[in-house]
Coordinates of C-alpha atoms and ligand atoms in Angstrom, one line a residue:
M1 CA 99.7 125.3 81.4
S2 CA 97.0 124.1 83.7
L3 CA 97.2 123.4 87.4
T4 CA 96.3 119.8 88.4
N5 CA 97.4 119.9 92.0
F6 CA 94.4 120.4 94.2
P7 CA 94.6 121.6 97.7
Y8 CA 93.9 119.2 100.5
E9 CA 90.2 118.4 100.4
G10 CA 89.9 115.9 103.3
K11 CA 87.5 116.5 106.2
A12 CA 88.7 119.3 108.4
A13 CA 89.2 116.9 111.3
A14 CA 91.4 114.7 109.1
A15 CA 93.7 117.5 108.0
P16 CA 96.5 117.9 110.6
T17 CA 96.5 121.5 111.5
S18 CA 100.2 121.8 112.4
R19 CA 101.3 120.4 109.0
L20 CA 101.2 121.2 105.3
T21 CA 97.7 121.4 104.1
T22 CA 98.5 121.7 100.5
K23 CA 99.9 119.0 98.2
V24 CA 103.4 117.8 99.3
S25 CA 106.1 118.1 96.7
M26 CA 109.8 117.1 96.7
P27 CA 110.8 120.7 97.4
A28 CA 108.3 120.8 100.3
L29 CA 110.1 117.8 101.9
Q30 CA 113.4 119.6 101.5
G31 CA 111.8 122.7 103.1
M32 CA 110.8 120.5 106.0
K33 CA 114.4 119.5 106.5
R34 CA 115.5 123.1 106.5
E35 CA 112.9 123.9 109.1
G36 CA 113.8 120.9 111.2
K37 CA 110.3 119.4 110.9
P38 CA 110.3 115.5 110.9
I39 CA 109.1 114.0 107.6
T40 CA 106.6 111.2 108.0
A41 CA 106.5 108.4 105.4
L42 CA 104.8 105.0 105.1
T43 CA 104.3 102.5 102.4
A44 CA 100.9 101.8 100.9
Y45 CA 99.8 99.7 98.0
D46 CA 96.0 100.1 97.3
Y47 CA 93.2 102.6 97.2
A48 CA 91.6 102.1 100.7
T49 CA 94.7 102.0 102.8
S50 CA 96.5 104.8 100.9
R51 CA 93.4 107.0 101.4
L52 CA 93.6 106.3 105.1
V53 CA 97.3 107.0 105.3
D54 CA 96.9 110.2 103.3
E55 CA 94.0 111.4 105.5
A56 CA 96.1 110.6 108.6
G57 CA 98.5 113.3 107.4
I58 CA 101.5 111.2 106.3
D59 CA 103.8 113.4 104.1
M60 CA 105.2 110.7 101.7
I61 CA 103.6 107.5 100.5
L62 CA 105.9 105.0 99.0
V63 CA 104.4 102.3 96.8
G64 CA 107.3 100.1 97.9
D65 CA 108.4 97.0 96.1
S66 CA 107.9 95.4 99.5
L67 CA 104.5 94.8 98.1
A68 CA 106.0 91.7 96.5
M69 CA 106.3 90.2 100.0
V70 CA 103.5 91.8 102.0
V71 CA 100.8 91.9 99.3
L72 CA 101.8 89.2 96.8
G73 CA 103.4 86.7 99.2
H74 CA 106.8 86.3 97.5
D75 CA 109.8 85.5 99.7
N76 CA 111.7 88.6 98.6
T77 CA 111.2 91.7 96.5
L78 CA 112.9 90.5 93.3
A79 CA 109.9 89.0 91.5
V80 CA 107.6 92.0 91.3
T81 CA 107.3 93.4 87.8
V82 CA 107.0 96.9 86.4
D83 CA 103.4 96.2 85.3
E84 CA 102.5 95.0 88.8
M85 CA 104.1 98.1 90.4
L86 CA 102.3 100.3 87.9
H87 CA 99.0 98.7 88.7
H88 CA 99.4 99.4 92.4
T89 CA 100.8 102.9 91.9
R90 CA 97.7 103.8 89.9
A91 CA 95.4 102.7 92.7
V92 CA 97.4 104.7 95.3
R93 CA 97.5 107.8 93.1
R94 CA 93.7 107.7 92.8
A95 CA 93.4 107.8 96.6
V96 CA 96.0 110.4 97.6
R97 CA 95.3 114.1 97.7
R98 CA 98.1 115.4 99.9
A99 CA 101.1 113.1 100.3
L100 CA 103.9 112.9 97.8
V101 CA 103.5 109.6 95.9
V102 CA 106.8 107.8 95.3
A103 CA 106.9 104.7 93.2
D104 CA 109.6 102.1 93.8
M105 CA 111.4 101.0 90.6
P106 CA 111.4 97.2 90.8
F107 CA 114.4 94.9 90.5
G108 CA 115.5 94.7 86.8
S109 CA 113.8 97.9 85.7
Y110 CA 116.9 100.1 86.1
H111 CA 119.8 97.6 86.2
G112 CA 120.5 97.7 82.5
T113 CA 121.3 100.8 80.6
V114 CA 120.5 104.3 81.8
A115 CA 118.2 104.8 78.9
E116 CA 116.1 101.7 79.9
G117 CA 116.0 103.0 83.5
V118 CA 114.8 106.4 82.3
A119 CA 112.2 104.8 80.0
N120 CA 110.8 102.7 82.9
A121 CA 110.7 105.7 85.2
V122 CA 108.8 107.7 82.7
R123 CA 106.2 105.0 82.7
F124 CA 105.7 105.4 86.4
V125 CA 105.1 109.2 86.0
K126 CA 103.1 109.0 82.7
E127 CA 101.0 105.9 83.2
A128 CA 100.6 105.8 87.0
G129 CA 100.9 109.4 88.2
A130 CA 104.0 108.8 90.4
E131 CA 105.5 112.1 91.6
A132 CA 108.9 110.6 92.2
V133 CA 110.6 107.3 91.8
K134 CA 112.9 105.5 94.2
I135 CA 115.9 103.5 93.1
E136 CA 118.3 101.4 95.3
G137 CA 122.1 101.8 95.3
P138 CA 124.5 104.5 94.3
R139 CA 123.4 104.7 90.7
V140 CA 124.7 108.2 90.2
E141 CA 124.6 108.3 86.4
L142 CA 120.9 107.2 86.4
V143 CA 119.9 109.7 89.0
R144 CA 121.5 112.5 86.9
A145 CA 119.6 111.3 83.8
L146 CA 116.3 111.1 85.7
T147 CA 116.8 114.5 87.1
D148 CA 117.6 115.8 83.6
A149 CA 114.3 114.1 82.5
E150 CA 112.5 116.2 85.2
I151 CA 111.7 113.1 87.3
P152 CA 112.3 113.6 91.1
V153 CA 114.4 110.7 92.5
V154 CA 114.6 109.2 96.0
G155 CA 117.8 107.3 96.5
H156 CA 118.1 104.3 98.8
L157 CA 121.4 103.3 100.5
G158 CA 122.5 100.9 103.2
L159 CA 120.5 97.6 103.4
T160 CA 119.0 97.6 99.9
P161 CA 116.6 94.6 99.7
Q162 CA 117.1 94.2 96.0
S163 CA 120.7 93.3 96.7
V164 CA 119.6 90.3 98.9
L165 CA 121.4 87.7 96.8
R166 CA 124.7 89.6 96.7
M167 CA 124.5 90.4 100.4
G168 CA 123.6 86.8 101.3
G169 CA 120.6 87.9 103.4
Y170 CA 119.2 91.1 105.0
K171 CA 122.2 92.4 106.9
V172 CA 122.9 95.7 108.6
Q173 CA 125.3 97.7 106.5
G174 CA 128.0 100.3 107.3
K175 CA 129.7 98.5 110.1
T176 CA 133.3 99.0 109.1
V177 CA 135.2 102.3 108.6
E178 CA 135.6 101.5 104.9
T179 CA 131.9 100.9 104.3
V180 CA 130.9 103.9 106.4
L181 CA 133.1 106.1 104.3
Q182 CA 131.7 104.5 101.1
L183 CA 128.1 105.1 102.3
R184 CA 128.8 108.8 103.0
A185 CA 130.5 109.2 99.6
D186 CA 127.6 107.5 97.9
A187 CA 125.1 109.7 99.7
E188 CA 127.0 112.9 98.7
A189 CA 127.2 111.7 95.1
L190 CA 123.5 111.0 94.9
E191 CA 122.8 114.5 96.2
A192 CA 125.2 116.0 93.7
A193 CA 123.5 114.1 90.9
G194 CA 120.1 115.6 91.8
A195 CA 118.4 113.1 94.2
G196 CA 115.7 114.9 96.1
A197 CA 115.8 112.6 99.2
I198 CA 117.6 109.5 100.3
V199 CA 116.2 106.5 102.2
L200 CA 118.8 105.1 104.7
E201 CA 118.0 101.5 105.6
G202 CA 119.6 99.1 108.1
I203 CA 122.7 101.2 109.1
P204 CA 124.0 102.2 112.5
R205 CA 122.4 105.2 114.1
G206 CA 125.7 107.2 114.2
V207 CA 126.3 106.6 110.5
A208 CA 122.8 107.8 109.6
A209 CA 123.3 110.9 111.8
V210 CA 126.6 111.9 110.1
I211 CA 125.1 111.4 106.6
T212 CA 122.0 113.4 107.6
A213 CA 124.1 116.3 108.9
D214 CA 126.2 116.2 105.8
L215 CA 123.4 116.5 103.2
S216 CA 121.1 119.3 102.4
I217 CA 118.5 116.9 101.1
P218 CA 116.4 114.9 103.6
T219 CA 117.3 111.4 104.8
I220 CA 114.3 109.1 105.5
G221 CA 115.4 106.3 107.9
I222 CA 114.2 102.8 108.3
G223 CA 116.2 100.9 110.8
A224 CA 118.7 103.8 110.8
G225 CA 117.9 105.5 114.2
P226 CA 116.1 108.7 115.2
D227 CA 118.5 111.2 113.8
C228 CA 117.3 111.0 110.2
D229 CA 115.2 113.9 108.8
G230 CA 112.2 111.5 108.5
Q231 CA 111.1 107.9 109.1
I232 CA 109.5 105.3 107.0
L233 CA 108.0 102.0 107.8
V234 CA 106.1 99.3 106.0
F235 CA 102.3 99.7 106.4
H236 CA 101.8 96.0 107.0
D237 CA 104.5 95.9 109.7
I238 CA 103.0 98.6 111.9
L239 CA 99.6 96.8 111.8
N240 CA 100.7 93.2 112.3
L241 CA 99.8 92.1 108.8
T242 CA 103.0 90.4 107.8
F243 CA 102.8 86.9 109.4
A244 CA 106.5 87.0 110.3
P245 CA 108.5 88.1 113.3
H246 CA 109.2 91.8 113.1
A247 CA 112.7 93.4 112.6
K248 CA 114.1 95.2 115.6
F249 CA 113.2 98.7 114.2
V250 CA 109.5 98.0 113.6
R251 CA 107.0 99.3 116.1
Q252 CA 103.6 97.7 115.9
Y253 CA 100.9 100.4 116.4
A254 CA 97.9 98.2 116.1
D255 CA 96.9 94.5 115.6
A256 CA 94.8 94.6 112.4
A257 CA 95.3 90.9 112.0
A258 CA 93.3 90.3 115.3
L259 CA 90.7 92.8 114.3
I260 CA 90.2 91.3 110.8
R261 CA 90.2 87.7 112.1
E262 CA 87.6 88.6 114.8
A263 CA 85.3 90.5 112.4
V264 CA 85.5 87.7 109.7
E265 CA 84.8 85.0 112.3
H266 CA 81.8 87.0 113.6
Y267 CA 80.4 87.3 110.1
R268 CA 80.9 83.6 109.4
E269 CA 79.1 82.7 112.6
D270 CA 76.2 85.1 111.9
V271 CA 75.7 83.5 108.4
E272 CA 75.9 80.0 109.8
H273 CA 73.3 80.9 112.5
R274 CA 71.1 82.8 110.0
A275 CA 71.7 85.9 112.1
F276 CA 72.7 87.8 109.0
P277 CA 71.1 89.4 107.1
S278 CA 68.3 90.7 109.4
D279 CA 65.0 91.9 108.1
A280 CA 66.3 95.5 108.5
E281 CA 69.2 94.6 106.2
S282 CA 66.8 93.4 103.5
Y283 CA 65.0 95.2 100.7
H284 CA 61.2 95.1 100.8
L285 CA 58.4 95.6 98.3
A286 CA 56.6 99.0 98.5
V287 CA 53.6 98.9 100.8
A288 CA 51.3 99.7 98.0
V289 CA 52.4 96.6 96.1
Q290 CA 52.2 94.4 99.2
D291 CA 48.5 95.4 99.6
I292 CA 47.7 94.0 96.2
G293 CA 47.2 90.3 97.0
E294 CA 47.3 89.5 93.2
A295 CA 50.7 91.0 92.9
M296 CA 51.9 88.9 95.8
A297 CA 50.4 85.8 94.2
M298 CA 52.3 86.5 91.0
L299 CA 55.5 86.3 93.1
E300 CA 54.8 82.7 94.2
P301 CA 57.5 80.3 93.1
R302 CA 56.9 79.0 89.6
S303 CA 57.2 75.5 90.8
A304 CA 54.0 76.0 92.9
G305 CA 51.9 75.9 89.7
R306 CA 53.8 73.1 87.9
K307 CA 52.6 69.5 87.7
A308 CA 54.9 66.9 89.3
Ligands
KIV401 O1 109.8 98.7 99.4 C1 109.8 99.3 100.6 O2 108.9 99.1 101.4 C2 111.0 100.1 100.9 C3 111.2 100.6 102.3 C4 112.1 101.8 102.3 C5 110.2 100.8 103.2 O3 111.8 100.3 100.0

């Protein structure tokens, strides 16, 4: 056996002192629930942003299939493929030192047989370095099979975006007694089957609170109120990079769209006005070479010696 998990190696200033400073694992997240420490989670899809998210001390990074919308520009999450998700998961994994990296299994990759679901999940672990996979819905048999295959699983209940066609849109779930009881039973069944954590999306606060109190594994909420064990949001949502009105549960922490637009416009203007690059931003010949007039002459444009 060899150890491949390295301790946190970010700059001291970037390592949050009050939080875990070693690699986050699924059992570590479960320990945080037991200790009453809120779990922080965010999506990320590429090297640079995952690195920043990790250095900011987020506990769990989800390579969400939301990348279909926020990165690839699709109308919903259904089109993204296993190969596309693998490509992004690899980039994230290269960047992350501390957070738990969870890969979202895309629509169609686990909706056939359990054996197909397990085979696709194995690809995320083997080929992309995912440390857990997330699957939507109460797929208890699949969660059991993945757990038997040593693959940590994050469940996802409530408003499951891959069910958009069946639901007829993105609608808050768990609003009737019957559906609340079903959600609670599904959450208990996922825990019993071996799920390590469950994302609760788009359900009333009170329902999420009851399920959270009921389970010994952590719940990670998105649009499910403050009583979950942790919270997750989409990276592009909190930075105003989605070009769409935000859902009620999104809090925008910065306006990266404005920052990027302003920086790019500034660059364009500088180029248009020949203000970029400056002499200081240019490479120069060594002084010794400059002193040799002959060498400089050799650098004259070839056209100078040619006959018209
Ligand atoms: O794909 C995604 O972004 C998700 C959410 C839970 C954030 O599944």
